[in-house]
XYZ file of C-alpha atoms in Angstrom:
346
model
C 83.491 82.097 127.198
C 85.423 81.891 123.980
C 86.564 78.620 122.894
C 90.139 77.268 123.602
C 92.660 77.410 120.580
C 93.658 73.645 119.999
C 97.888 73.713 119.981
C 99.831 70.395 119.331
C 103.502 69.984 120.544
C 105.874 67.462 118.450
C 108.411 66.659 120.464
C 111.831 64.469 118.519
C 113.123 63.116 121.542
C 116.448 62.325 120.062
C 116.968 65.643 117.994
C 118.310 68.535 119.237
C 120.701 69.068 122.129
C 118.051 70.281 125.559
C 115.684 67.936 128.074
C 112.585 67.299 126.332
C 110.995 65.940 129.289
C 111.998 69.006 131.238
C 110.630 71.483 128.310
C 107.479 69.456 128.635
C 107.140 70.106 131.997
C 107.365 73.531 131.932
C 105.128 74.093 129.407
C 102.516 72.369 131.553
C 104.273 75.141 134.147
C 104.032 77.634 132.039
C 101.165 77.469 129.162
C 97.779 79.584 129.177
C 95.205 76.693 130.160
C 92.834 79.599 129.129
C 93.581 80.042 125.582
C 95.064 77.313 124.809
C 94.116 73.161 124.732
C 97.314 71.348 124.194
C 98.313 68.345 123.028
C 101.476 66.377 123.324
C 102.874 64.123 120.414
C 106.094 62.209 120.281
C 107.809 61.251 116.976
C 108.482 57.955 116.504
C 110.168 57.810 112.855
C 112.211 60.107 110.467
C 109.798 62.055 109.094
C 106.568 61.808 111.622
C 106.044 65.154 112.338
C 105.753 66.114 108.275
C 102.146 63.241 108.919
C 101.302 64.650 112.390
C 101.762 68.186 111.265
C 99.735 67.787 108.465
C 96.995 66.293 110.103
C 96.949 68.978 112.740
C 96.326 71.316 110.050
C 93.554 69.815 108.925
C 91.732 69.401 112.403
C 92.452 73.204 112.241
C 94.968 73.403 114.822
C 95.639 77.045 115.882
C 99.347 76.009 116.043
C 101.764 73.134 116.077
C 104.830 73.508 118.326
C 108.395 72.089 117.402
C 110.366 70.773 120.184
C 113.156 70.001 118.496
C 116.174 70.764 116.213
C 116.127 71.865 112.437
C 115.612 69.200 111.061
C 111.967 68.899 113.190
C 111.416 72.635 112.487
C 111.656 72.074 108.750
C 109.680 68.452 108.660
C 106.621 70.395 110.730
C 106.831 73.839 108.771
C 106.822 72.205 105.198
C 103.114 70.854 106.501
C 101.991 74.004 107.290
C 102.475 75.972 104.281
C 99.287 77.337 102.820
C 97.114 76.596 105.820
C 96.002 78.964 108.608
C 97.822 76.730 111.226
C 100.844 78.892 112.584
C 104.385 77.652 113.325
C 105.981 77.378 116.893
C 109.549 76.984 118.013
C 110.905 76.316 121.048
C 114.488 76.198 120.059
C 116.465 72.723 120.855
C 118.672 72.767 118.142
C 122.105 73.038 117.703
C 121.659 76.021 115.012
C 118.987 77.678 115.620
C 118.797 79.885 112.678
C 115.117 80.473 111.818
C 114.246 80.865 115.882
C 117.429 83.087 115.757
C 116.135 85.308 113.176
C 112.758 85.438 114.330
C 114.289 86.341 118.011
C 112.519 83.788 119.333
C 114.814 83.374 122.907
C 116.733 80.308 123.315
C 115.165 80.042 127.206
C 112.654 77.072 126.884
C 110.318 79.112 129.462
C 110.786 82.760 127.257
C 109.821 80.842 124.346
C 106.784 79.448 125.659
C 106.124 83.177 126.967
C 105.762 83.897 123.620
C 103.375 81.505 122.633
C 101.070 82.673 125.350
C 101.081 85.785 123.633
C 99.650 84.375 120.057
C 100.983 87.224 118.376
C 101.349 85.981 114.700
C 103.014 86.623 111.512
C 103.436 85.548 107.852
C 106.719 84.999 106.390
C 107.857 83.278 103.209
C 109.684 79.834 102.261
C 112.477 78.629 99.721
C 112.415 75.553 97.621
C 115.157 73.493 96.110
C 114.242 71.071 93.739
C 110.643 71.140 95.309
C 112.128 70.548 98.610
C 110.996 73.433 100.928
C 113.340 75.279 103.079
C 113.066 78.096 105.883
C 116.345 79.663 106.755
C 119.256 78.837 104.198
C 120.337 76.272 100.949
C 123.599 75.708 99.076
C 125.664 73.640 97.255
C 129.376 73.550 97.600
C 131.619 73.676 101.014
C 128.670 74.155 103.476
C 126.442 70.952 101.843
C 129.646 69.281 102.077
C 130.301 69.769 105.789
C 126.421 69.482 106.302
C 126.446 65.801 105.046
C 130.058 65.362 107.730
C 128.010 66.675 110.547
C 125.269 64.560 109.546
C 127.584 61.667 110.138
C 129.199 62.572 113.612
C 127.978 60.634 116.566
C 128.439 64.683 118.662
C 126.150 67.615 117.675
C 126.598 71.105 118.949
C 128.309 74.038 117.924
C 131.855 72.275 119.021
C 130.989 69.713 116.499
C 130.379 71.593 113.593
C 132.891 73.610 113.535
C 135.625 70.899 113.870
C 133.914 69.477 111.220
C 134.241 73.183 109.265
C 137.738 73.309 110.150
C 138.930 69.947 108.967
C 136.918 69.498 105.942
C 138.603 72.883 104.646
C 141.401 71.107 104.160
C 139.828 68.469 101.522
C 137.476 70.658 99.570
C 137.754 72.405 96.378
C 135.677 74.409 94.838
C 133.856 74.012 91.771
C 132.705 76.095 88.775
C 128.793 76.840 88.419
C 126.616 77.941 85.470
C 124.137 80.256 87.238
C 121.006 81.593 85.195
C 118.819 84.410 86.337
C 116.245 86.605 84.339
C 117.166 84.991 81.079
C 121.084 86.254 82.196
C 123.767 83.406 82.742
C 127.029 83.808 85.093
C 129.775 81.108 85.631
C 131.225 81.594 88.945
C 134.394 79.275 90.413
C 133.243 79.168 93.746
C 133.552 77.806 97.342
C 129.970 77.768 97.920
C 126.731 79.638 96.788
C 124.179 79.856 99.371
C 120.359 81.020 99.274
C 119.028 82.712 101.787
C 115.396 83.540 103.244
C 116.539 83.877 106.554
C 119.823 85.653 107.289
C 121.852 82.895 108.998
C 122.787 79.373 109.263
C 122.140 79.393 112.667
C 124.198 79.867 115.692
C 124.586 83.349 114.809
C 126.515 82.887 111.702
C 125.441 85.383 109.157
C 125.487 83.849 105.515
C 123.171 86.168 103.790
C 122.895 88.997 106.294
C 120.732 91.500 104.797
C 118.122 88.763 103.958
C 114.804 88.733 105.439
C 111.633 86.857 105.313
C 109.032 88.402 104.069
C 110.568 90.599 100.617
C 109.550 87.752 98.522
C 113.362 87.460 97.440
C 116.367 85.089 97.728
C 119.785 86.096 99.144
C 122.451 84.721 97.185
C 126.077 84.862 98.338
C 128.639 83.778 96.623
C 132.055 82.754 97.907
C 135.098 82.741 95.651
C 138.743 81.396 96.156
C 140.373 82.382 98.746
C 143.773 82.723 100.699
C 144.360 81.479 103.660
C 145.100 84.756 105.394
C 141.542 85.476 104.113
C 140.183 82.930 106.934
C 140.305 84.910 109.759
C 138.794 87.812 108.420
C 136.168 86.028 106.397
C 135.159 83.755 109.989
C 135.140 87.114 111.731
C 132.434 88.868 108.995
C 130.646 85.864 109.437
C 129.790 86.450 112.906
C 129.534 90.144 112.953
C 126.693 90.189 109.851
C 129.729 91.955 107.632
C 130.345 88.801 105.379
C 129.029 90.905 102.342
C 131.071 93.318 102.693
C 134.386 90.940 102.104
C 135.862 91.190 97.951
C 135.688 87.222 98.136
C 132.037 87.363 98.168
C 129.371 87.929 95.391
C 125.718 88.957 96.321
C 122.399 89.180 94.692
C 118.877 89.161 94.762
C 116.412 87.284 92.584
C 112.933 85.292 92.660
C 114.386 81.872 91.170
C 117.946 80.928 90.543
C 118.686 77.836 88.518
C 122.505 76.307 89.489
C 124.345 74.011 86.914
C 126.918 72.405 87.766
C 129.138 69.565 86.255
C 128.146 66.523 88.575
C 125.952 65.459 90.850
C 126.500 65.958 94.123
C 125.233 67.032 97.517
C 123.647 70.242 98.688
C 121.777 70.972 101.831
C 118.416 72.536 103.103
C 118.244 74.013 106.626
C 120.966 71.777 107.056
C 119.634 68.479 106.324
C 121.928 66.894 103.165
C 120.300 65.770 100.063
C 122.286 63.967 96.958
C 120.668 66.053 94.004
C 121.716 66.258 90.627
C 123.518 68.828 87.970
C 120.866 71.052 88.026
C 119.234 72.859 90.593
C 116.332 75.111 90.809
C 115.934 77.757 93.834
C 112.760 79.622 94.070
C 111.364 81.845 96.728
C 106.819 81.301 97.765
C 106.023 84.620 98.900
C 104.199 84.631 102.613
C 102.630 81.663 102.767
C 104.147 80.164 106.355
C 102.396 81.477 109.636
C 104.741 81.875 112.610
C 104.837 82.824 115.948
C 106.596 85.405 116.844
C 107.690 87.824 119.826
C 105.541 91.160 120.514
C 108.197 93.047 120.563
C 110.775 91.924 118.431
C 113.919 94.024 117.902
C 115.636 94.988 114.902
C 118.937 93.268 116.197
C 118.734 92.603 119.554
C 122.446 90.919 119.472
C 125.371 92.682 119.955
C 128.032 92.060 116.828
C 130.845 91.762 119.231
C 129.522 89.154 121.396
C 128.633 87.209 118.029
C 132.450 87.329 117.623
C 133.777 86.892 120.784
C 131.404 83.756 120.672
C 133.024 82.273 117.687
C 136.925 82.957 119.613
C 135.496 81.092 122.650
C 134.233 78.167 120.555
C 137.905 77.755 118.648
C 139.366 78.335 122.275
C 137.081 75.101 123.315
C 139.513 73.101 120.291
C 142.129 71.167 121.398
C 145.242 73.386 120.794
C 146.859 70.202 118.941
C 144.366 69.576 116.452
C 144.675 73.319 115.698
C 148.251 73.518 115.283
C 148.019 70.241 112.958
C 145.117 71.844 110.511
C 147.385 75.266 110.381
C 150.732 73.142 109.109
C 148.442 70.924 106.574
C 146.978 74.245 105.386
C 150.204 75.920 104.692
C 151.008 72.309 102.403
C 147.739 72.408 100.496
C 147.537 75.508 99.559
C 146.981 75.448 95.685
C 147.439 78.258 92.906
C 143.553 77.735 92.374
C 143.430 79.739 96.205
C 144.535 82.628 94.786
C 142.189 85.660 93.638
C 144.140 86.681 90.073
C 140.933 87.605 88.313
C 139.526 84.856 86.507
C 137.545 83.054 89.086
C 134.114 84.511 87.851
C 133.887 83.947 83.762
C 130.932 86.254 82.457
């Protein structure tokens, strides 16, 4: 009789937005006793699961599971880098985005379906500063709204995008030095964001041609913009067009090195961080095991649910707090909103 694969479970019980305890139980439902000797580990701190992870590799673990959000996903992932021990997800998050793009189901009992099947595969990782990341980092409007939904006692989709909605009206952009094979760019811009995975999460396509295993970063770019832009720019978003908009700029490239003219705050999967005026993205080519579905689909989503999603969650808004944002756009608006050429200096 062959030997059962050891698999550890991290559960955060106070990340993400599903019952733990109920996931728990039905992976003691659900998981192949046969294959498979599990173990169950709670975190107890910020930043446990990076320790428990990495010691989980070292015992060899066939796998470590993340119940959890993101953040979890990302602390447990950055341990398993450059070992044989392979990734699980069983999404609890409020994103989503790397079990999204890996089409790992949202259903805690599909996901652990999956599992059962030990179907592997290798994928790479970003880093930022030496911070590693899985799906998506930026600087600009989306680290800014990153470090507001850090700071909100709701999570959820809801959640973040009031948080989007309302922080629009504060931010400005700001102009970026970007160097790439010896070439350097300066770019006025809303945000930049770096891409392994396609998506922020919750379906909400940032770098939609990206994928995780070309050994390349994504880079879009998002200049000035209107505010009759919005709608169509939200509605790209969702439907995996975004490139396709003239207010965006895209590229690929190995490392990217950002300057900018202050510190400030840009995000990972995410999570904020305070860096400082220079920052250095670089892609490690396959070097993160996951597991992943059998048979995984291209696309399995349809691009007009992934909008009518996005109408249903404004919908959820209170009409009020809507109609208030739409008058206090109309009074910002600034000459600096307008495309009249000069917002990318070569």
């Amino acid at each position: 009789m062959a030997e059962k694969k050891h698999i550890a479970f991290i559960i955060n019980p106070i990340s993400g937005v599903k019952n733990k305890e109920q996931i728990m139980k039905w992976v003691q439902e659900r998981l192949d006793t046969g294959v498979y000797e599990p173990e169950f580990i709670h975190t107890e701190y910020a930043g446990h699961a990076v320790q428990i992870s990495a010691d989980q590799a070292k015992k060899g673990a066939f796998a470590v599971i993340a119940i959890g959000g993101d953040g979890t996903i990302n602390e447990i992932a950055r341990s398993l880098v450059h070992t044989s021990t392979a990734l699980g997800i069983i999404p609890c998050g409020s994103g989503n985005g790397l079990a999204r793009h890996l089409q790992i189901p949202l259903d805690p009992k599909a996901a652990i379906d999956i599992i059962n099947e030990q179907v592997t595969d290798v994928i790479d990782y970003g880093l930022i500063n030496g911070l590693p990341f899985f799906c998506t980092c930026g600087v600009g409007f989306d680290a800014f709204v990153s470090l507001q939904f850090s700071k909100a006692g709701r999570r959820g989709p809801q959640t973040y995008l009031e948080k989007t909605l309302s922080e629009s009206l504060k931010y400005r952009p700001e102009t970026y030095e970007l160097e790439m094979d010896g070439c350097t760019s300066r770019y006025r811009a809303f945000l930049i964001a770096c891409g392994n995975a396609s998506q922020y999460g919750n379906n909400a396509y940032i770098t939609p041609q990206a994928t995780l295993n070309d050994g390349l970063l994504d880079v879009t770019i998002l200049e000035p913009f209107t505010v009759l832009d919005v709608p169509t720019l939200a509605y790209q978003l969702f439907h995996k067009t975004i490139d396709q908009n003239s207010c965006i700029k895209t590229f690929r490239c190995q490392k990217l090195r950002i300057h900018r003219s202050s510190p400030g705050v840009v995000h990972y999967d995410g999570d904020p961080v305070v860096m400082g005026t220079d920052i250095n993205v670089s892609i490690v080519k396959k070097e993160l095991r996951v597991i992943v579905p059998r048979d995984a689909e291209q696309d399995s989503s349809n691009v007009f649910q992934r909008a009518q999603d996005y109408i249903n969650g404004l919908k959820q808004l209170n009409r009020s707090f809507l109609q208030k944002m739409a008058g206090e756009l109309k009074e910002r608006e600034k000459p600096w909103l307008h495309r009249n050429g000069e917002n990318r200096e070569n």
